[in-house]
mmCIF file of C-alpha atoms in Angstrom:
data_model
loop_
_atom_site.group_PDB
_atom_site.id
_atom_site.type_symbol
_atom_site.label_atom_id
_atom_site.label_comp_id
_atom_site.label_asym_id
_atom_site.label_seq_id
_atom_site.Cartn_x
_atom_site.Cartn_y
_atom_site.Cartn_z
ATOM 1 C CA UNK A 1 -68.052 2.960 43.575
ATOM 2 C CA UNK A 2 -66.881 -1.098 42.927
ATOM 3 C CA UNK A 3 -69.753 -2.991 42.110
ATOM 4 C CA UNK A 4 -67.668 -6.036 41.896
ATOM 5 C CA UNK A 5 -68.216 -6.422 38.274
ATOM 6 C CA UNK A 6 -65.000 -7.464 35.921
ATOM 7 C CA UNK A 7 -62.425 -4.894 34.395
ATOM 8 C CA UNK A 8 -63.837 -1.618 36.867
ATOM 9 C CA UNK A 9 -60.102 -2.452 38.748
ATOM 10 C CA UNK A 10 -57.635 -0.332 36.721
ATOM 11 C CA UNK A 11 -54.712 -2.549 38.118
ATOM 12 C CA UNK A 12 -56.088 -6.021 37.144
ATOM 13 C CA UNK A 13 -54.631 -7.852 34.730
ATOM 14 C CA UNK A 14 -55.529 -8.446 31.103
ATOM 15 C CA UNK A 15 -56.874 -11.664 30.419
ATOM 16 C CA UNK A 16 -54.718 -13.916 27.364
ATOM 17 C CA UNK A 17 -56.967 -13.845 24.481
ATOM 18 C CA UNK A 18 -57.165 -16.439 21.605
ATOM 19 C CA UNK A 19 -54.049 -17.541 19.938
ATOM 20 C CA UNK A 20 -52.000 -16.597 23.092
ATOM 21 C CA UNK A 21 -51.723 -12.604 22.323
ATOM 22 C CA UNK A 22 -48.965 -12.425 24.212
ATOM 23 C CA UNK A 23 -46.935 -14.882 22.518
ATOM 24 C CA UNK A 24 -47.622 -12.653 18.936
ATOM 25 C CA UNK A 25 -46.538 -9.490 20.757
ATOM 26 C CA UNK A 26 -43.270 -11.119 21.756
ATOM 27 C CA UNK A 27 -42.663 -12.048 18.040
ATOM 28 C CA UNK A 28 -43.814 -8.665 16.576
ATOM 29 C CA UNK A 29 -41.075 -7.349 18.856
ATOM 30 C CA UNK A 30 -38.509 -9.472 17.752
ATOM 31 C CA UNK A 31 -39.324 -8.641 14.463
ATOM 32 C CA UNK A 32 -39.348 -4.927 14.708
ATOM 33 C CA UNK A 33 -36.006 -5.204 16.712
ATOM 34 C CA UNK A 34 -34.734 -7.471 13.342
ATOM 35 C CA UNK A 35 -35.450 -4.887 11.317
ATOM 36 C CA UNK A 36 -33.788 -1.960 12.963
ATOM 37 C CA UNK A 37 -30.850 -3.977 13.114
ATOM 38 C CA UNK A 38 -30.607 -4.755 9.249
ATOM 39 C CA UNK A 39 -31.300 -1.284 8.882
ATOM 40 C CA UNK A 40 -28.546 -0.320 10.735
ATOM 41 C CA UNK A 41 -26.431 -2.963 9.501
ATOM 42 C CA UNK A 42 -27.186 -1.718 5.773
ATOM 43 C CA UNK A 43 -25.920 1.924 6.749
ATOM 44 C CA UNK A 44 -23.082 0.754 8.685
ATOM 45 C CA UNK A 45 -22.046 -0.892 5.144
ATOM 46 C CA UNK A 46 -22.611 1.917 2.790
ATOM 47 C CA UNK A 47 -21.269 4.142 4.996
ATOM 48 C CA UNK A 48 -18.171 1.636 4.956
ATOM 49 C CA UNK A 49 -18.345 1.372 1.407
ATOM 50 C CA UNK A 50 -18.499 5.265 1.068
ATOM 51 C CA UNK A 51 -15.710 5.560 3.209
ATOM 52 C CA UNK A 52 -13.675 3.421 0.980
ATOM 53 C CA UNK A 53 -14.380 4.978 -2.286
ATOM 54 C CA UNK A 54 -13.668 8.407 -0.999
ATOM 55 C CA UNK A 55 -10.090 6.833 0.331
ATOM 56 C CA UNK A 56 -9.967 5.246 -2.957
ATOM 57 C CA UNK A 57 -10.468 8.468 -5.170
ATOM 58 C CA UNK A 58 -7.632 10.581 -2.903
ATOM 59 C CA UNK A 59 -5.152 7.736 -2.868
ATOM 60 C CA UNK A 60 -1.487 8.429 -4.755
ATOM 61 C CA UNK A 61 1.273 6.008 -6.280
ATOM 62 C CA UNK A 62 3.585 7.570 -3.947
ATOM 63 C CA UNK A 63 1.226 6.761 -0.783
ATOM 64 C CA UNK A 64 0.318 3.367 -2.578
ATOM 65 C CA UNK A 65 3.691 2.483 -2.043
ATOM 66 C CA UNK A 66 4.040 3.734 1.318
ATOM 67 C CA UNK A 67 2.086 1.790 2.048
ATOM 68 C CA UNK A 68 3.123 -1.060 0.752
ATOM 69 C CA UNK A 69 6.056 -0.785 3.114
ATOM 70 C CA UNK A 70 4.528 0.301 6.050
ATOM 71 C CA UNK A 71 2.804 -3.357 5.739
ATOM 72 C CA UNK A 72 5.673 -5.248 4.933
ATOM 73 C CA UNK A 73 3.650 -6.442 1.703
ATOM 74 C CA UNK A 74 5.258 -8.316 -0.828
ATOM 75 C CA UNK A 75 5.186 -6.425 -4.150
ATOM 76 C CA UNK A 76 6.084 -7.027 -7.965
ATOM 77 C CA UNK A 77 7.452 -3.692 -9.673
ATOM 78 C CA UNK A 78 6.606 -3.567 -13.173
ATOM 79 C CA UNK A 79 9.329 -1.415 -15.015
ATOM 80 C CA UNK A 80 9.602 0.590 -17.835
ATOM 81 C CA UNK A 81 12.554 -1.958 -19.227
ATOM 82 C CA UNK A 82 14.170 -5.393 -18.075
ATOM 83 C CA UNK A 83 12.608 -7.802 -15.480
ATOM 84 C CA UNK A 84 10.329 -6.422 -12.837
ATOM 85 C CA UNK A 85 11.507 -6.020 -9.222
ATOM 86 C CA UNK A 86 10.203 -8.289 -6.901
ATOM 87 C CA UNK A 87 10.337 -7.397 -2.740
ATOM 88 C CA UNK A 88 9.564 -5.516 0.059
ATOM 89 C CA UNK A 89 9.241 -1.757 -0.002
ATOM 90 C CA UNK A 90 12.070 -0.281 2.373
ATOM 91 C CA UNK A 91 11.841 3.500 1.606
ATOM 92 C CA UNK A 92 10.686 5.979 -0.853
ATOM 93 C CA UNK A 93 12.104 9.142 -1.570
ATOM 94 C CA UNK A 94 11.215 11.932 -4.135
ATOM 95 C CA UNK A 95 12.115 10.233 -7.199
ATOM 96 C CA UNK A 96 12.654 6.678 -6.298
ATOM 97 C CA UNK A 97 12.017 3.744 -4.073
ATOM 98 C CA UNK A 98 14.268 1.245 -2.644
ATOM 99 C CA UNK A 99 13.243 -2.350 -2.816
ATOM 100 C CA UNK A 100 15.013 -5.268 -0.508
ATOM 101 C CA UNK A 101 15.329 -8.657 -3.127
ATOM 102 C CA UNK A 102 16.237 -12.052 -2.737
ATOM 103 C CA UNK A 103 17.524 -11.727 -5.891
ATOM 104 C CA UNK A 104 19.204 -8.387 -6.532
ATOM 105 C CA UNK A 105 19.738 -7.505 -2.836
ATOM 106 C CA UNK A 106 18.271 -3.450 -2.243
ATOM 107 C CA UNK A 107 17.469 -2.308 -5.830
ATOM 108 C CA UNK A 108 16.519 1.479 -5.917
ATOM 109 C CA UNK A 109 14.093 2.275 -8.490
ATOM 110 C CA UNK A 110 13.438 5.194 -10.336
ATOM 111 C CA UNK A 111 9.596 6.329 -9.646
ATOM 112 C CA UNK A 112 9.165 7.274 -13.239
ATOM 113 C CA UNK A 113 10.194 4.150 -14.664
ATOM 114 C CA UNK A 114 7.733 1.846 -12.598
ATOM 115 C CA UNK A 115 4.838 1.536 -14.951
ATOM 116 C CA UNK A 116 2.778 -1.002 -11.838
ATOM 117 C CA UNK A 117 2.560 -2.340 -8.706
ATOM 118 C CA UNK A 118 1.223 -5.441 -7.955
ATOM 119 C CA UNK A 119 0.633 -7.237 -4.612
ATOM 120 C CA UNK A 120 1.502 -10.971 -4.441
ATOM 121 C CA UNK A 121 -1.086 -13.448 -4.145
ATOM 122 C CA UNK A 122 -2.023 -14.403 -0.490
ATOM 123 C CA UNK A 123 -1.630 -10.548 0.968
ATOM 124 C CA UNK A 124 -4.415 -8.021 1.135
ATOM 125 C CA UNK A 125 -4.996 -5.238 -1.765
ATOM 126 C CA UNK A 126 -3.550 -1.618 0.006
ATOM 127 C CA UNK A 127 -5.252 1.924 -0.081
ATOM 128 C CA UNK A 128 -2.798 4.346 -0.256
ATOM 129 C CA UNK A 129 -3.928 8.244 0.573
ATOM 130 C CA UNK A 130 -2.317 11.335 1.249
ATOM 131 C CA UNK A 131 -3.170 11.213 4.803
ATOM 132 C CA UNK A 132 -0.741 8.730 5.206
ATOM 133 C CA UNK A 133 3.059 8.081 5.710
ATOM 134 C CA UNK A 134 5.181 10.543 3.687
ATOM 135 C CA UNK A 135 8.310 10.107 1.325
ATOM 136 C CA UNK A 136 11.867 10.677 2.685
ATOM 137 C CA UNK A 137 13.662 14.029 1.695
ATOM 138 C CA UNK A 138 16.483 11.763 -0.067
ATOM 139 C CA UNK A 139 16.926 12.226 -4.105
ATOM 140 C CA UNK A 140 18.555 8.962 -5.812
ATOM 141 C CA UNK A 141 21.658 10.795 -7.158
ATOM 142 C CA UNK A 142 21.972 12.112 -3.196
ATOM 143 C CA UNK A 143 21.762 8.458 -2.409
ATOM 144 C CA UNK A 144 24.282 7.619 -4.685
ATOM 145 C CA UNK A 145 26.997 10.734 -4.070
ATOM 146 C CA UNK A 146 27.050 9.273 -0.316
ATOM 147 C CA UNK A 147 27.435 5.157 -1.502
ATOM 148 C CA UNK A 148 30.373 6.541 -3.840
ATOM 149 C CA UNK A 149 32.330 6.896 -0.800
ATOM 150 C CA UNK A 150 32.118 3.639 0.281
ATOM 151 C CA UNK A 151 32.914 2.351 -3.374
ATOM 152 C CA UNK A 152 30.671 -0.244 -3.520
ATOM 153 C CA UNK A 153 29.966 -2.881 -6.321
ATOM 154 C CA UNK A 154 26.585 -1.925 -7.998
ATOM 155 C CA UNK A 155 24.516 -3.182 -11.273
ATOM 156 C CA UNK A 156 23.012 0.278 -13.290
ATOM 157 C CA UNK A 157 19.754 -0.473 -15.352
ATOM 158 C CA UNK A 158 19.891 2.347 -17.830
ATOM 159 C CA UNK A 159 16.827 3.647 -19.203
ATOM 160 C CA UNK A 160 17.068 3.656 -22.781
ATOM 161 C CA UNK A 161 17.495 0.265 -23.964
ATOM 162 C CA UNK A 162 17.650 -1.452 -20.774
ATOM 163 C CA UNK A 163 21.408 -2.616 -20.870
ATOM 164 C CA UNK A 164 23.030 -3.268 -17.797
ATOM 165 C CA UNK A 165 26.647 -1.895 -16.674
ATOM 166 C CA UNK A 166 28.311 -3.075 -13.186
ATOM 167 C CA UNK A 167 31.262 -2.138 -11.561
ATOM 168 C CA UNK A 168 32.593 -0.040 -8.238
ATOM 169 C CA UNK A 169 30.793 2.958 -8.323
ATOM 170 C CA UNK A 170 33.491 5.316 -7.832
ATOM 171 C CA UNK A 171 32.308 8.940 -8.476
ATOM 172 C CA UNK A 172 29.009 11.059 -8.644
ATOM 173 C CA UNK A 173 28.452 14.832 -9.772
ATOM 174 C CA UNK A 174 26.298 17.018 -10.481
ATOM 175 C CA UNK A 175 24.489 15.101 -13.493
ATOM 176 C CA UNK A 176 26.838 12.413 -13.970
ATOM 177 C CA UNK A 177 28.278 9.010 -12.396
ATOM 178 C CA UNK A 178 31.505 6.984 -13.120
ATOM 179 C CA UNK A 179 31.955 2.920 -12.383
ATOM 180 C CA UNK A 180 35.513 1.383 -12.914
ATOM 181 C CA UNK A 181 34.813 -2.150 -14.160
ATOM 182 C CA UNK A 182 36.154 -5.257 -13.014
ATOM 183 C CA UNK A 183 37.422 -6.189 -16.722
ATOM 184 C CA UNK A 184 41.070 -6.756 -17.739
ATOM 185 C CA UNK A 185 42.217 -3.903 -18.054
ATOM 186 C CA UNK A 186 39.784 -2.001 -15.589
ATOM 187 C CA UNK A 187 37.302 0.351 -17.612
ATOM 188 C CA UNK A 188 35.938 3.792 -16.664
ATOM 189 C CA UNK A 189 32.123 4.622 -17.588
ATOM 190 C CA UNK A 190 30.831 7.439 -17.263
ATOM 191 C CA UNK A 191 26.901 7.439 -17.204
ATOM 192 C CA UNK A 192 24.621 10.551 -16.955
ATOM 193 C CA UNK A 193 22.198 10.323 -14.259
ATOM 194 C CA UNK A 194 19.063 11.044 -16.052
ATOM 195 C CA UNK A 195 20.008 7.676 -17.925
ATOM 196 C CA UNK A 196 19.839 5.660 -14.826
ATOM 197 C CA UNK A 197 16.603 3.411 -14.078
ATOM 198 C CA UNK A 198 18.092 1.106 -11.178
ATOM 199 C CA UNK A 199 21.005 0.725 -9.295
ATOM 200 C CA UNK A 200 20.971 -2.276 -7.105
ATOM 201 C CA UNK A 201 23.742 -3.578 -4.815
ATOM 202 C CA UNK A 202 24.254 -5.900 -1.793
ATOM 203 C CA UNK A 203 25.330 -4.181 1.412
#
């Protein structure tokens, strides 16, 4: 039975108490909310940061550079011998990649002769993994057999003691390729394949 007295109605209100209760709710709230959301924020970041490290430890040269063309990032090719290669990455095969110069023009490098890559200042550092693009089917001495029809002029880095020899790339076997030089008289070299760091050329 109501006997009038205060608080026996179970849908009254409650009555503000000292120091505006309500007020201190609303900021307990807000700070509660704060937290989940640097909580959340923290995980969101080490799960980022896990994320990279695990793309970091299955990353390859090979996709590196992949990836470096994909991008159209500007790269500097450190090399076993002469000056490095400076371009953009326009295809890699199994054991070489073709850089476009300002320079040199296209300059196809042998894989095992690039000792680093290194981005230019300005662009953003690449992670390249397997899951990624993957290398054309194309050899550099298949690359060269099919440019030796077209006779082109070409510069050949050789490996060993990084002398240079240019001419018109005439011929290309098995293990071996021939320039005819532009000297007076004409020259033929013959140079074998395994000695052969670069070729570049201008199409």
């Amino acid at each position: 039975m109501d006997d009038g007295s205060p608080g026996c109605d179970q849908g009254s209100l409650p009555t503000p108490g000292p120091g505006d209760d309500l007020a201190e709710l609303a900021r307990d709230l807000a700070r509660w909310a704060g937290e989940a959301r640097q909580q959340e924020a923290a995980a969101t970041r080490s799960r980022r940061r896990w994320l990279e490290q695990q793309a970091a430890e299955e990353a390859t040269f090979v996709a590196v550079l992949l990836a470096f063309g994909e991008g159209r990032v500007p790269v500097v090719l450190g090399v076993t011998s002469g000056n490095p290669v400076r371009g953009l990455v326009a295809a890699v095969g199994r054991d070489f990649c073709a850089v476009r110069t300002v320079e040199r023009g296209t300059v196809l490098v042998r894989l095992e002769d690039i000792t680093d890559a290194r981005v230019r200042p300005g662009h953003s550092a690449v992670i390249g993994t397997q899951g990624g693009g993957a290398p054309t089917d194309m050899a550099l001495a298949d690359v060269l057999f099919g440019m030796a029809g077209e006779r082109p002029e070409v510069v050949i880095s050789l490996r060993r003691g990084g002398g240079q020899l240019s001419g018109e790339l005439r011929t290309v076997g098995v293990d071996v390729a021939s320039l005819r030089t532009r000297s007076d008289p004409p020259a033929t070299i013959y140079v074998p394949m395994d000695a052969v760091s670069q070729v570049s050329f201008r199409p």
